[in-house]
XYZ file of C-alpha atoms in Angstrom:
380
model
C 25.577 -0.476 5.401
C 22.459 0.352 7.385
C 22.607 -2.911 9.333
C 26.262 -2.336 10.193
C 25.513 1.174 11.440
C 22.500 -0.006 13.434
C 24.534 -2.755 15.086
C 27.303 -0.312 15.960
C 24.829 2.062 17.578
C 23.162 -0.779 19.481
C 26.513 -1.991 20.838
C 27.263 1.534 22.051
C 23.939 1.575 23.880
C 22.545 4.329 21.694
C 20.224 2.628 19.181
C 18.379 4.662 16.584
C 14.829 5.623 17.615
C 13.708 6.113 14.014
C 14.701 4.484 10.729
C 13.552 5.962 7.415
C 13.875 3.272 4.758
C 13.673 3.511 0.980
C 11.429 0.674 -0.164
C 13.399 0.104 -3.391
C 17.178 -0.402 -3.073
C 19.319 -2.512 -5.414
C 21.053 -4.921 -3.025
C 18.549 -5.433 -0.206
C 15.328 -3.481 -0.410
C 13.639 -1.629 2.419
C 11.312 -4.497 3.245
C 14.202 -6.911 3.711
C 15.841 -4.383 6.038
C 12.599 -3.839 7.957
C 12.187 -7.599 8.418
C 15.714 -7.843 9.794
C 15.014 -5.009 12.225
C 11.819 -6.773 13.286
C 13.502 -10.138 13.796
C 16.770 -9.015 15.427
C 15.988 -7.661 18.921
C 17.974 -4.613 19.929
C 19.071 -3.718 16.422
C 16.822 -0.665 16.492
C 14.998 0.496 19.583
C 12.558 2.577 17.618
C 10.297 2.345 14.622
C 10.562 2.087 10.850
C 8.883 4.428 8.385
C 8.962 3.312 4.756
C 9.561 5.767 1.916
C 8.653 4.730 -1.609
C 7.203 5.544 -4.999
C 7.467 2.512 -7.298
C 4.275 0.692 -6.268
C 2.602 2.605 -3.422
C -0.418 0.347 -3.109
C 1.665 -2.820 -2.805
C 4.151 -1.075 -0.492
C 1.366 0.024 1.846
C -0.047 -3.500 1.975
C 3.358 -4.922 2.915
C 4.296 -2.341 5.578
C 2.370 -3.864 8.511
C 3.665 -7.326 7.587
C 7.291 -6.249 8.140
C 6.566 -4.046 11.154
C 6.801 -0.639 9.481
C 4.825 1.965 11.425
C 4.165 4.259 8.483
C 4.599 4.998 4.817
C 5.461 8.242 3.033
C 5.183 8.578 -0.704
C 7.850 10.208 -2.894
C 8.463 12.952 -3.807
C 8.673 13.872 -0.150
C 6.934 16.936 1.175
C 8.090 18.496 4.421
C 4.642 18.428 6.009
C 4.053 14.774 5.064
C 7.393 13.677 6.438
C 6.786 15.572 9.673
C 3.350 13.985 10.077
C 4.739 10.503 9.516
C 7.609 10.963 11.982
C 5.336 12.419 14.659
C 2.786 9.639 14.270
C 5.472 6.931 14.338
C 7.350 8.268 17.369
C 4.268 9.335 19.318
C 1.454 6.928 18.418
C -0.465 7.754 21.606
C -0.750 11.416 20.610
C 0.667 12.540 23.951
C 2.735 15.253 22.233
C 2.017 17.653 19.441
C 1.168 16.150 16.092
C -1.428 13.808 14.644
C -2.001 10.531 16.413
C -1.936 7.233 14.597
C -5.406 5.834 14.075
C -7.151 8.574 16.078
C -10.622 8.087 17.408
C -13.077 9.370 14.811
C -14.812 12.661 15.405
C -18.379 12.236 16.648
C -20.860 11.903 13.818
C -23.359 14.708 14.344
C -25.153 14.231 11.011
C -28.830 13.382 10.741
C -29.767 9.802 11.721
C -29.908 7.214 8.960
C -33.238 5.379 8.683
C -33.292 1.611 9.026
C -32.070 0.084 5.773
C -31.920 -3.384 4.244
C -28.195 -4.018 3.783
C -26.510 -6.747 1.761
C -22.931 -7.342 2.903
C -20.386 -9.347 0.876
C -16.987 -10.210 2.374
C -15.038 -13.458 2.171
C -13.534 -12.970 5.659
C -15.983 -14.289 8.297
C -14.607 -12.058 11.042
C -14.893 -8.931 8.878
C -18.479 -9.876 8.115
C -19.209 -10.150 11.808
C -17.583 -6.813 12.583
C -19.542 -4.955 9.908
C -22.780 -6.797 10.697
C -22.455 -5.956 14.375
C -21.906 -2.280 13.648
C -24.785 -2.058 11.172
C -27.325 -3.985 13.227
C -26.460 -1.939 16.295
C -27.589 1.100 14.314
C -30.895 -0.579 13.487
C -30.187 -1.863 9.979
C -31.248 -5.303 8.735
C -28.211 -7.128 7.374
C -27.885 -10.124 5.086
C -24.243 -11.225 5.023
C -22.699 -13.515 2.399
C -19.177 -14.789 1.876
C -18.600 -14.353 -1.858
C -19.501 -12.208 -4.844
C -21.515 -14.904 -6.594
C -23.744 -15.328 -3.549
C -24.206 -11.557 -3.318
C -25.251 -11.417 -6.976
C -27.714 -14.264 -6.507
C -29.244 -12.910 -3.289
C -29.565 -9.388 -4.674
C -31.436 -10.833 -7.644
C -33.984 -12.550 -5.396
C -34.444 -9.955 -2.652
C -34.702 -6.170 -2.488
C -31.976 -4.228 -0.658
C -31.348 -0.554 -0.034
C -27.542 -0.804 -0.286
C -24.797 -3.320 -1.036
C -21.491 -3.238 0.862
C -18.852 -5.282 -0.931
C -15.256 -6.153 -0.180
C -13.097 -5.101 -3.114
C -10.892 -8.212 -2.989
C -12.747 -11.539 -3.021
C -11.379 -14.697 -4.630
C -14.316 -15.753 -6.796
C -15.805 -12.433 -7.896
C -14.262 -9.215 -6.616
C -16.176 -6.078 -5.767
C -15.662 -4.497 -9.165
C -16.860 -7.603 -11.006
C -19.846 -7.868 -8.688
C -20.783 -4.241 -9.275
C -20.468 -4.644 -13.038
C -22.761 -7.678 -12.941
C -25.321 -5.821 -10.827
C -25.289 -2.820 -13.162
C -25.654 -5.055 -16.220
C -28.645 -6.753 -14.661
C -30.207 -3.366 -13.892
C -29.800 -2.128 -17.462
C -33.139 -0.888 -18.820
C -35.046 -1.556 -15.585
C -34.832 1.915 -14.077
C -33.589 0.405 -10.809
C -30.235 1.081 -9.170
C -28.832 -0.607 -6.072
C -26.338 1.701 -4.316
C -22.960 -0.025 -3.897
C -20.360 0.871 -1.277
C -16.902 -0.674 -1.601
C -14.853 -1.732 1.411
C -11.131 -1.445 0.767
C -8.131 -2.167 2.976
C -6.133 0.907 1.952
C -7.724 4.203 0.962
C -5.584 6.109 -1.509
C -6.114 9.002 -3.855
C -7.743 7.726 -7.007
C -9.677 4.953 -5.274
C -12.857 7.034 -5.201
C -12.588 7.769 -8.913
C -11.936 4.100 -9.663
C -14.954 3.052 -7.589
C -17.216 5.619 -9.231
C -15.929 4.644 -12.663
C -16.815 1.021 -11.928
C -20.398 1.964 -11.096
C -20.009 2.153 -7.326
C -21.406 4.983 -5.259
C -18.956 5.323 -2.362
C -16.379 3.425 -0.357
C -15.117 3.026 3.196
C -11.657 2.057 4.343
C -10.958 -1.020 6.448
C -10.938 -1.564 9.356
C -14.372 0.031 9.116
C -15.374 2.666 11.647
C -18.868 3.384 12.865
C -18.978 6.957 11.604
C -17.560 6.016 8.202
C -20.356 3.484 7.776
C -22.964 6.076 8.780
C -21.582 8.691 6.400
C -21.532 6.200 3.542
C -25.126 5.169 4.233
C -26.159 8.796 4.423
C -24.477 9.456 1.090
C -26.141 6.612 -0.780
C -29.550 7.007 0.867
C -29.643 10.745 1.630
C -32.615 12.764 2.751
C -34.143 14.841 -0.017
C -32.566 18.061 1.227
C -29.309 16.627 2.558
C -26.169 17.209 0.463
C -23.869 14.246 0.047
C -20.752 14.228 2.160
C -17.310 13.386 0.771
C -16.223 9.843 1.649
C -13.727 9.441 4.462
C -10.519 9.010 2.500
C -6.992 8.841 3.827
C -4.241 11.131 2.618
C -2.733 9.985 -0.655
C 0.882 10.519 0.393
C 1.030 9.359 4.002
C -0.268 6.114 5.476
C -0.134 5.322 9.197
C -0.221 1.852 10.731
C -1.107 1.605 14.391
C 1.394 -0.855 15.821
C 2.020 -1.893 19.417
C 4.595 0.188 21.269
C 6.822 -2.852 21.630
C 7.057 -6.418 20.443
C 5.634 -7.554 23.782
C 2.438 -5.554 23.308
C -0.006 -7.897 21.593
C -2.540 -5.235 20.684
C -3.192 -1.508 20.972
C -6.315 -1.135 23.112
C -6.739 2.554 22.313
C -6.686 1.959 18.567
C -9.004 -1.033 18.785
C -11.512 0.877 20.920
C -11.436 3.685 18.358
C -12.391 1.213 15.641
C -15.529 0.213 17.534
C -16.473 3.814 18.279
C -15.274 3.516 21.868
C -17.992 0.949 22.581
C -16.612 -1.569 25.064
C -19.688 -3.800 24.675
C -18.865 -4.192 20.983
C -15.236 -4.973 21.787
C -16.338 -7.555 24.355
C -18.509 -9.278 21.778
C -15.775 -9.268 19.141
C -13.296 -10.624 21.691
C -15.604 -13.559 22.259
C -15.986 -14.149 18.530
C -12.216 -13.956 18.074
C -11.577 -16.453 20.859
C -13.864 -19.085 19.365
C -13.224 -18.561 15.653
C -9.445 -18.312 15.908
C -9.259 -21.598 17.814
C -11.179 -23.290 15.005
C -8.987 -21.689 12.339
C -5.749 -22.732 14.036
C -7.068 -26.303 14.200
C -7.935 -26.063 10.492
C -4.405 -24.850 9.717
C -2.838 -27.746 11.652
C -5.035 -30.252 9.824
C -4.286 -28.692 6.433
C -0.529 -28.658 7.096
C -0.651 -32.325 8.131
C -2.635 -33.185 4.997
C -0.315 -31.131 2.797
C -3.264 -29.069 1.503
C -1.688 -25.740 0.526
C -4.921 -24.061 -0.592
C -6.565 -24.719 2.777
C -3.490 -23.399 4.581
C -3.568 -20.208 2.526
C -7.295 -19.650 3.009
C -7.244 -20.189 6.779
C -4.111 -18.074 7.264
C -5.663 -15.275 5.189
C -8.738 -15.301 7.425
C -6.630 -15.235 10.590
C -4.627 -12.329 9.149
C -7.798 -10.301 8.741
C -8.897 -11.066 12.297
C -5.643 -10.222 14.054
C -5.214 -7.204 11.789
C -8.404 -5.741 13.236
C -6.777 -5.869 16.668
C -3.534 -4.248 15.416
C -1.575 -7.356 16.401
C 1.805 -6.830 14.767
C 3.450 -10.191 15.403
C 0.356 -12.233 14.655
C -0.282 -10.333 11.420
C 3.265 -10.970 10.236
C 3.065 -14.660 11.196
C -0.247 -15.122 9.389
C 1.166 -13.373 6.312
C 4.189 -15.684 6.298
C 1.971 -18.759 6.473
C -0.358 -17.399 3.797
C 2.604 -16.937 1.438
C 3.702 -20.523 2.057
C 0.218 -21.689 1.143
C 0.251 -19.590 -2.018
C 3.635 -21.001 -3.043
C 2.477 -24.597 -2.552
C 5.677 -25.402 -0.642
C 4.650 -26.427 2.889
C 8.081 -27.652 4.025
C 8.301 -24.773 6.526
C 4.581 -24.577 7.238
C 4.606 -26.569 10.484
C 7.095 -24.189 12.079
C 5.211 -21.180 10.702
C 1.957 -22.553 12.120
C 3.590 -22.907 15.550
C 4.742 -19.288 15.371
C 1.274 -18.154 14.402
C -0.321 -20.132 17.234
C 2.087 -18.554 19.714
C 1.357 -15.029 18.427
C -2.393 -15.609 18.408
C -2.074 -16.877 21.959
C -0.595 -13.523 22.923
C -3.515 -11.684 21.353
C -5.994 -13.993 23.071
C -4.289 -13.352 26.403
C -4.522 -9.603 25.844
C -8.224 -9.973 25.024
C -8.922 -12.267 27.956
C -10.185 -9.459 30.233
C -12.820 -8.618 27.608
C -13.735 -12.283 27.224
C -14.228 -12.550 30.993
C -16.417 -9.436 30.896
C -18.418 -10.988 28.053
C -18.924 -14.193 30.017
C -19.946 -12.209 33.102
C -22.504 -9.972 31.417
C -23.739 -12.546 28.904
C -22.298 -10.851 25.833
C -20.541 -12.762 23.045
C -20.600 -16.484 22.435
């Protein structure tokens, strides 16, 4: 019924600027509808906000994949719904209401002394982003790609704090923390652990603390969130701990391009690097080189019929383009990742072509930064 109404409005030249979609419907759920809106140009001229309650965490993870600009949790509250609608219709913040992915407030807390940081994340690009931010603040970073390596390195060397991705394929952040705490039992030592999680929701802090962690930051990580977390786990003697930067438990915003032709949202991406154009230039250079290698790996894996390699490479690309708020590329990488997970690669070649085309759009949008990097000697 919704599709029929949307088509009627589009034919009359008056498409709907906003579509509120229940995530769970019996015939075709909200995600199927959102995908159709994403894939059928002109069906809706505006944006989709998902409304749901059955599995909020999973719903929030899927929203960017289908092009939904926001998520509101049931039961609806007037203020939450208003915030979501304002953010979805006015992502630049030009009118009244909260902006999507606003630039973080300046961190005016006391400086954090140089620390020895162990960083565990299976996504190479995410490791580079976090390492760049931490080293720029004067910290010494050892980065590893899996939980087992983090456990081994932390047993051989002394660190002041461990940052760990919550979701890693071999040993996730919770398992890693449990192993670290077991090893510390009876020694009197304690390594502070900060989780990095893709979606901050109410209850995550309690879950992290219950698992022996000390704090967490939401991805994509922001400079000030990292500094606050470090200050919390290594505070000065007279400095009270600050609450972790946690998103609202009922409303989630996804910064998406204003239109399908916009490959990335420069304002949002700059906010994620603290407004530092030098950092963005360096990451643009990293993206240009690493994504080319990953796309070649995907092509080779598809040709060889190696589903696990397809899934792994597509997952890594998804994390990279997600940092740049690239809607089409994120959806294309997610589609290819699902094909790899299913083991059925019959449609993988076409999906890989779509992903390459979308990544090309992101690369083109980043090209000015890459040229700046080449000019000033920043990047790779």
